[in-house]
Structure formats: C-alpha cells, structure tokens
Short mmCIF file of C-alpha atoms in Angstrom, two decimals:
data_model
loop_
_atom_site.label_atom_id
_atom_site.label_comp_id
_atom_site.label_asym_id
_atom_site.label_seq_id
_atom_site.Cartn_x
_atom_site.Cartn_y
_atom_site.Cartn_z
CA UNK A 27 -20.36 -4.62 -12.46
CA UNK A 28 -23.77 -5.69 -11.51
CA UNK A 29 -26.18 -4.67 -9.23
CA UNK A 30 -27.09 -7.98 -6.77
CA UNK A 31 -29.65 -6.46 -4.04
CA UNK A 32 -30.43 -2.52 -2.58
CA UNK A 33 -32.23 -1.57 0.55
CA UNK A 34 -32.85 1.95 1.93
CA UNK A 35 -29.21 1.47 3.58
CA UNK A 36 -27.05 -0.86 1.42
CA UNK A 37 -26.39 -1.23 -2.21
CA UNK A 38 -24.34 -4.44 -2.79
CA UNK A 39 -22.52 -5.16 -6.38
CA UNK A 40 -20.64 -8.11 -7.56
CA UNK A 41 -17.30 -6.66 -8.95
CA UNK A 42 -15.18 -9.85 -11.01
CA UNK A 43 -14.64 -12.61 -7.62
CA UNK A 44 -15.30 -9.77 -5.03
CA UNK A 45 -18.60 -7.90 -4.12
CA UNK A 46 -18.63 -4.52 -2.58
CA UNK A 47 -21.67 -3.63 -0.35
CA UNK A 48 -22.46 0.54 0.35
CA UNK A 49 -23.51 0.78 3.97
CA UNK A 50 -25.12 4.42 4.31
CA UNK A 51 -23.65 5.44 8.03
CA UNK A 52 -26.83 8.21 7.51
CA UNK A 53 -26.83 11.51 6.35
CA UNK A 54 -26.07 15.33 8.03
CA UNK A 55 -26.36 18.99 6.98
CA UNK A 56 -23.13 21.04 6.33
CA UNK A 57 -22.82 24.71 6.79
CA UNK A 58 -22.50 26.31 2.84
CA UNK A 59 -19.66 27.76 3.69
CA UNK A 60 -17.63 24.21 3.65
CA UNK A 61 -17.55 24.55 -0.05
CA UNK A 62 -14.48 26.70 -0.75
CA UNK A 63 -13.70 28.46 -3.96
CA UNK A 64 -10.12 28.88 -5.33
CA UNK A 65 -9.43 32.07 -2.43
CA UNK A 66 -10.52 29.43 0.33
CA UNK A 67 -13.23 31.76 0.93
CA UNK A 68 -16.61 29.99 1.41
CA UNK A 69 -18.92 30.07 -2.02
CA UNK A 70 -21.60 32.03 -2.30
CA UNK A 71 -22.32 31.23 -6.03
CA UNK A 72 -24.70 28.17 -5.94
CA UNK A 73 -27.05 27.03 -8.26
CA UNK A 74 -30.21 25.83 -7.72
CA UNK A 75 -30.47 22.51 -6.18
CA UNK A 76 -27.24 22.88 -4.39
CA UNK A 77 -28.44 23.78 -1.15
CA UNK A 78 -31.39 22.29 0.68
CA UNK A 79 -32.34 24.59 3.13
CA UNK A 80 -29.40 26.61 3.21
CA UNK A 81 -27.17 23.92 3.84
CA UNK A 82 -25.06 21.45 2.19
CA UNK A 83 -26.49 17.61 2.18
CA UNK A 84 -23.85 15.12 3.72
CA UNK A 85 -24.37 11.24 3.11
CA UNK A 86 -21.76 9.51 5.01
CA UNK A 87 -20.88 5.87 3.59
CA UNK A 88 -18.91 2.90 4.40
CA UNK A 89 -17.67 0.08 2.11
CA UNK A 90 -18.03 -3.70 2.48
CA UNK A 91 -15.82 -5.85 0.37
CA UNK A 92 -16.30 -9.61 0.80
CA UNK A 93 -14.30 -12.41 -1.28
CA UNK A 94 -12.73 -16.02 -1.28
CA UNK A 95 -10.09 -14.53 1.53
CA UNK A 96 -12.05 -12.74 3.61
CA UNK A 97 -14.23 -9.45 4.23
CA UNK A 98 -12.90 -6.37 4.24
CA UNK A 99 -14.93 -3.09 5.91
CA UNK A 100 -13.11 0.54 4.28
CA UNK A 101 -14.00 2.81 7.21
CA UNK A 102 -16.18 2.57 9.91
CA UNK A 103 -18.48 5.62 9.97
CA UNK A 104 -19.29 7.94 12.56
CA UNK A 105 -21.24 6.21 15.07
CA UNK A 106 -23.19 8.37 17.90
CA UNK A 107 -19.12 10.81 17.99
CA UNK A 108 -20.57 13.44 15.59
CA UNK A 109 -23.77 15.08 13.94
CA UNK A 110 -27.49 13.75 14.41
CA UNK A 111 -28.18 11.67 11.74
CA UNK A 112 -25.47 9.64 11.70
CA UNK A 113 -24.61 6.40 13.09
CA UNK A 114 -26.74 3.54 11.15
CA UNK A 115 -23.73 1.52 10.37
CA UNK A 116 -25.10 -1.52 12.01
CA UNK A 117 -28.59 -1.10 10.79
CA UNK A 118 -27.07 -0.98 7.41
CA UNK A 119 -25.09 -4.19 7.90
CA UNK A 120 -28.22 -5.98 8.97
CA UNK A 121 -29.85 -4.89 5.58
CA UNK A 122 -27.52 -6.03 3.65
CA UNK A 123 -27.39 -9.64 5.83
CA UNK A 124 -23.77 -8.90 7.31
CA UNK A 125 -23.23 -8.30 10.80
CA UNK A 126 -20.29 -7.05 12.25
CA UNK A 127 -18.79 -10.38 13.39
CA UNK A 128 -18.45 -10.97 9.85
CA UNK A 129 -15.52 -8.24 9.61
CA UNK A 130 -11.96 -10.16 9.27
CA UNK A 131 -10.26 -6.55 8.55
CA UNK A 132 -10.86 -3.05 8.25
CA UNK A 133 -8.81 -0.09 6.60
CA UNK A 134 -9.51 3.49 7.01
CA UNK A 135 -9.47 6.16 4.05
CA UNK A 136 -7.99 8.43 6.28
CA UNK A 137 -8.83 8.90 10.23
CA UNK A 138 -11.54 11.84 10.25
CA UNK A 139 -14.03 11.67 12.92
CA UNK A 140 -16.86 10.22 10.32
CA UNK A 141 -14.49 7.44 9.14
CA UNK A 142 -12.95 5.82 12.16
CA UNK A 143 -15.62 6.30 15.12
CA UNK A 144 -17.35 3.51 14.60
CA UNK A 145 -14.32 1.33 14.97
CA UNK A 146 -15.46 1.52 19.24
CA UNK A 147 -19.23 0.62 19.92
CA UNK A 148 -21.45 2.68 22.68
CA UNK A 149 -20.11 0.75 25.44
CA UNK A 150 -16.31 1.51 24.56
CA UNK A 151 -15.82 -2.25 23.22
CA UNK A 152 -14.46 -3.34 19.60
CA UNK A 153 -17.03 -3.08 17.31
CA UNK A 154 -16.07 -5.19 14.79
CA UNK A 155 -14.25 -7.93 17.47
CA UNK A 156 -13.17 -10.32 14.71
CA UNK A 157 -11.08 -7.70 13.07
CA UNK A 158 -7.93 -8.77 13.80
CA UNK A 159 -6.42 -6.10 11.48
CA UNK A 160 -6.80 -2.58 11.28
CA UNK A 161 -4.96 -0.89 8.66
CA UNK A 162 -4.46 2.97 8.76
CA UNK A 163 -1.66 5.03 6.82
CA UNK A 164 1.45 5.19 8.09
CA UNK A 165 0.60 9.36 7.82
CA UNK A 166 -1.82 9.22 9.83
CA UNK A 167 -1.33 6.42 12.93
CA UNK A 168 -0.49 9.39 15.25
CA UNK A 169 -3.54 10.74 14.81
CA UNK A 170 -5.32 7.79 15.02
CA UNK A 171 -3.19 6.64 18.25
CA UNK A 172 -3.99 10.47 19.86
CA UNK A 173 -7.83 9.79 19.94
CA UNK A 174 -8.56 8.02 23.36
CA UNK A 175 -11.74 6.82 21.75
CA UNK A 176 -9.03 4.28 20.13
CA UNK A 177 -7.09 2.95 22.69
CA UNK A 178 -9.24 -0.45 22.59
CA UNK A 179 -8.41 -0.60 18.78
CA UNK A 180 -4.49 0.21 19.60
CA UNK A 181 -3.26 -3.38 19.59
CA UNK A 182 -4.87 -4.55 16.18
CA UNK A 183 -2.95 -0.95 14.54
CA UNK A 184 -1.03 -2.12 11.41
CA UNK A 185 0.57 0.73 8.92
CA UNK A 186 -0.80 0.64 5.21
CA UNK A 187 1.22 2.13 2.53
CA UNK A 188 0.54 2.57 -1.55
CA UNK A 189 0.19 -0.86 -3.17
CA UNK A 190 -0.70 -2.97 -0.23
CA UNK A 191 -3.69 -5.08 -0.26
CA UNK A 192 -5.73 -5.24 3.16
CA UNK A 193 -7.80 -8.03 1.35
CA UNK A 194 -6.74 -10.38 -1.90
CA UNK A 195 -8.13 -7.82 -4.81
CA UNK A 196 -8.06 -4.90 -3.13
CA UNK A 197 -4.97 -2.33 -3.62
CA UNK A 198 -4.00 1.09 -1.58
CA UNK A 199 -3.85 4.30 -3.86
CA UNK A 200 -2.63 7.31 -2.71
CA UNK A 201 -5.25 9.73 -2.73
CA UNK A 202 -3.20 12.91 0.12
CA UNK A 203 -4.63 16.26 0.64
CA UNK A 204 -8.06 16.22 2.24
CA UNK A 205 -5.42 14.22 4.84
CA UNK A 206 -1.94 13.68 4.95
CA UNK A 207 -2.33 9.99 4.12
CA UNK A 208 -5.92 10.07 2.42
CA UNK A 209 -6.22 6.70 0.45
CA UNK A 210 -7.90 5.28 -2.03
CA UNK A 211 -8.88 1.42 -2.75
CA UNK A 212 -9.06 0.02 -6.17
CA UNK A 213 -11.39 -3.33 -6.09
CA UNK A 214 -10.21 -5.91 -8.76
CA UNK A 215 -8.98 -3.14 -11.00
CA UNK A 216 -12.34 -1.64 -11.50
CA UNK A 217 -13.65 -0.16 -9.06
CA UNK A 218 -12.40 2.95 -7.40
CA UNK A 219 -13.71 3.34 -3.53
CA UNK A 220 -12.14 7.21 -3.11
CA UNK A 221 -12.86 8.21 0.38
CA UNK A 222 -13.13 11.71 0.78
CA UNK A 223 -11.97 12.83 -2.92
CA UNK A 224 -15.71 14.48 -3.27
CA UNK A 225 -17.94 15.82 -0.45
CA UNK A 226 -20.75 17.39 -2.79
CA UNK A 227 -21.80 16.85 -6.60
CA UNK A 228 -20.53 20.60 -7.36
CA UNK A 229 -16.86 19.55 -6.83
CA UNK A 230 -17.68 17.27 -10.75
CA UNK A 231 -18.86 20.69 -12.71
CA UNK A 232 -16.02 22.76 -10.36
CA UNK A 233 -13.71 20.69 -9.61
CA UNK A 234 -11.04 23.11 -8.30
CA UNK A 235 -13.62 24.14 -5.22
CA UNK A 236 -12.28 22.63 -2.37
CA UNK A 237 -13.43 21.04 1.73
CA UNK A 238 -13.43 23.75 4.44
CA UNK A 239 -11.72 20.47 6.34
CA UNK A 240 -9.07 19.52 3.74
CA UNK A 241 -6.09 19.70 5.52
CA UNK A 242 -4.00 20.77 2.17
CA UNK A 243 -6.33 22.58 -0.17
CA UNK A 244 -4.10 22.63 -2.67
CA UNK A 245 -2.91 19.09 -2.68
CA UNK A 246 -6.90 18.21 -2.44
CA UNK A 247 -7.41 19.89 -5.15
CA UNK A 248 -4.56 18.04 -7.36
CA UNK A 249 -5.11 14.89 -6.70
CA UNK A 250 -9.04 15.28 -7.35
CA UNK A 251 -7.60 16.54 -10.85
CA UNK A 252 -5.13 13.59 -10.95
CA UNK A 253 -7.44 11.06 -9.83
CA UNK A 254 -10.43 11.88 -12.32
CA UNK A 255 -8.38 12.03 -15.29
CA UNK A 256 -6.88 8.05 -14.14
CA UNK A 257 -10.99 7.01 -13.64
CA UNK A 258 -11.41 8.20 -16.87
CA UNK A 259 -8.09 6.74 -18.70
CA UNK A 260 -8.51 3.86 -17.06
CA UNK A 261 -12.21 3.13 -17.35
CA UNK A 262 -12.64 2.39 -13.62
CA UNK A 263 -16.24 2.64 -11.81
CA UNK A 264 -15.84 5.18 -8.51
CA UNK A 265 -17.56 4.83 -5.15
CA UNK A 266 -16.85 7.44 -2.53
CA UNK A 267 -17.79 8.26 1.20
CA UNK A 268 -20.07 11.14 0.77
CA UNK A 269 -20.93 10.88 -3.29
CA UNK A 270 -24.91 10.84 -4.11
CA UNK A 271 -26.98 7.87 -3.67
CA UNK A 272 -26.29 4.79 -3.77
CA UNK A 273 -22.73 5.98 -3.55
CA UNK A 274 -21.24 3.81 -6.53
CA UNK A 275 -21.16 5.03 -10.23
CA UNK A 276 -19.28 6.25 -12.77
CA UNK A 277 -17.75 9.48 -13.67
CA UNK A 278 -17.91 10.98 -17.45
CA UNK A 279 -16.19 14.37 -19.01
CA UNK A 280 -18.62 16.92 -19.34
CA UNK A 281 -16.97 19.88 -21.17
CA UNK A 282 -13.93 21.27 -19.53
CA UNK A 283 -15.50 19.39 -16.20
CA UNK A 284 -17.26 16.13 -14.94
CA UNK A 285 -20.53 14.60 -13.92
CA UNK A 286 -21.39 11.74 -11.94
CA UNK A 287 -23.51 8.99 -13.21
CA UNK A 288 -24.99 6.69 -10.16
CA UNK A 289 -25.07 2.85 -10.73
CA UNK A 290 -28.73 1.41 -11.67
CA UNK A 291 -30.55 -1.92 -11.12
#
C-alpha cells in the first residue's frame, strides 16, 4: 500500500488496481462513560492521554474506493443530523478532488446515525444523485427504511449479504454486534475498512471494553477478538470509522493485546 496524496481531510492510498481515499466527516467529544468495561459499567480506569478534557475524542470517517468499475463511497457520515463538529463530508471530497457526482454506489457499515445521514443533503435531496445503488444489510434495511430522513434514498435500497461485492475488489465481511448486521469491507484482499469494530485506541491494549451503543456487547466484543486475530493471520492493513488519524494502518500484537500503527507518507 502506498500513500498517493493527504490533506487536513483526506488521506488517499493506492491498494493493488483500487485506491481507497479517508474522508474525515469531522470529529466530536464522547461522554467517558461510552467506554464500557466487562460489567457494562462505564470505566473509570483511564490512563493518561485517554481523555481530553474529560471526554472521549470521536473522529468520524468515511471511505472512498475508486477502480476500473466504478467508485464506491462505505458510509456517508453524519452530516448536520448529530453532534457539532461533524458534517465535512463534502469538504473532504473536494480535498481529495472527488465530488459527490462522482459516487456510482454506496454501502453502509451498518445504519447508525453517523454512517448513513449524509446519504440526504440539507435540502432533503440525494446527496450522492448518481448512486444508483445503495447497499445496506439485509439486518438492518428496517432500520434504515424506519428513518424518514431516508425515504428519498428508499428506491435505490438493495440488501448486501457476506461475500458480495458492491464494487469489483471489494468483498462484505461480517463484522455483527456493535449492529445486528455490522459489516466489514475487505479491499483487494488487503485492506480491511472495519466500520465500527473500534471507537477509541484503548479498545487495542483492552480489547474486551466495549461501546455504550453496541447493540450486543457481547457479540461486539467477539468479533473484535475474531476479527484482530484474522488481520493479523492474514496480514491485512485495517481502516476503520472512528480509528486515529489518518484512519488507515496496521494492527500488531502487543503482549496479550494490540496496538495500532497509522499509515505514513
């Protein structure tokens, strides 16, 4: 993997015949009780560093992947639907010399508030209007049918499943827990874009803490387990949704745990 251009919102990298752009949505502050030890009861037990103010630092990141068939946008960020901060999506596209015309297809990681607003632009309208596809797991299109904020979106709905491919090189992986149908993308068999799997750096040294909003703790928990040990057998690169900047990198065992290694120029 190599790193082609970075600007203060994008990171773009050129992954085999594909390359996979970070847009940074923008970043919030989290209450530092959303970390949840192993009794679901918010930490308390944080290191220095952890915390910045009191609070837990939230980056919220989308994913562009363009090839040969196409461009492919995994989740949509949060637009102006949830915390200040947030919404920079199409700034970041403009950095990174995209727009959002340029979108053939998008498919969600799962249909949180952060991932899918930005589907539906200030005026109600598509955002993306050449997306003629919008995968979402078959889990979750209930959900994602229930928010009215959708409805425009409705008729471009198609059901994703493990092992489909929403673009030529890119595969679903089944990632369930923080969401019923959480999923994963794997990018030319290398690179890992994981969604939700990790909301702060702590979850790599302490794995087994969990999200105040994952939906099955438990299950969260396992597949973060299951998933790092597959990075690691596999020797895959990971991007994820709310990992540290520039959001792409690669994860190493440290000890009994894990650290995260960001991608460099």
């Amino acid at each position: 993997m190599r790193v082609v251009r970075e600007t203060a919102l994008s990171l773009k990298v050129e992954v085999s015949d594909l390359t996979v752009t970070m847009l940074l949505d923008g970043e919030t502050m989290m209450p530092a009780d959303c970390l949840r030890g192993s009794d679901r009861a918010g930490l308390t037990d944080y290191a220095p560093g952890d915390l910045v103010a009191g609070k837990l630092p939230l980056p919220v990141r989308a994913f562009l992947v363009r090839g040969p068939s196409g461009c492919l946008l995994i989740d949509a960020g949060a637009a102006r639907a949830w915390h200040k901060g947030l919404g920079r999506l199409g700034a970041a596209l403009a950095e990174a010399g995209s727009g959002p015309q340029e979108v053939d297809v998008v498919a969600l990681t799962h249909t949180h508030i952060d991932h899918l607003s930005g589907l539906v632009d200030e005026d109600g309208g598509l955002a993306f209007p050449n997306a003629e596809r919008v995968f979402v797991a078959t889990e979750e299109l209930m959900a994602f049918r229930a928010e009215p904020r959708m409805i425009p979106v409705l008729p471009r709905l198609m059901p994703l499943e493990q092992g489909d491919g929403p673009l030529v090189g890119v595969v679903a992986v089944n990632a369930p827990g923080h969401s019923p149908g959480h999923m994963a993308f794997l990018v030319e068999g290398r690179l890992l874009i994981w969604g939700d799997l990790v909301h702060h750096p702590l979850q790599f040294a302490r794995p087994e803490v969990t999200w105040k909003f994952d939906e099955d703790a438990d299950q969260a928990r396992q597949t973060r387990a299951g998933l790092f040990e597959r990075v690691l057998s596999e020797g895959w690169l990971v991007a994820g949704a709310h990992l540290p900047h520039p959001g792409i990198g690669r994860l190493e065992r440290d000890g009994s745990a894990y650290s995260f290694h960001p991608v460099t120029r």
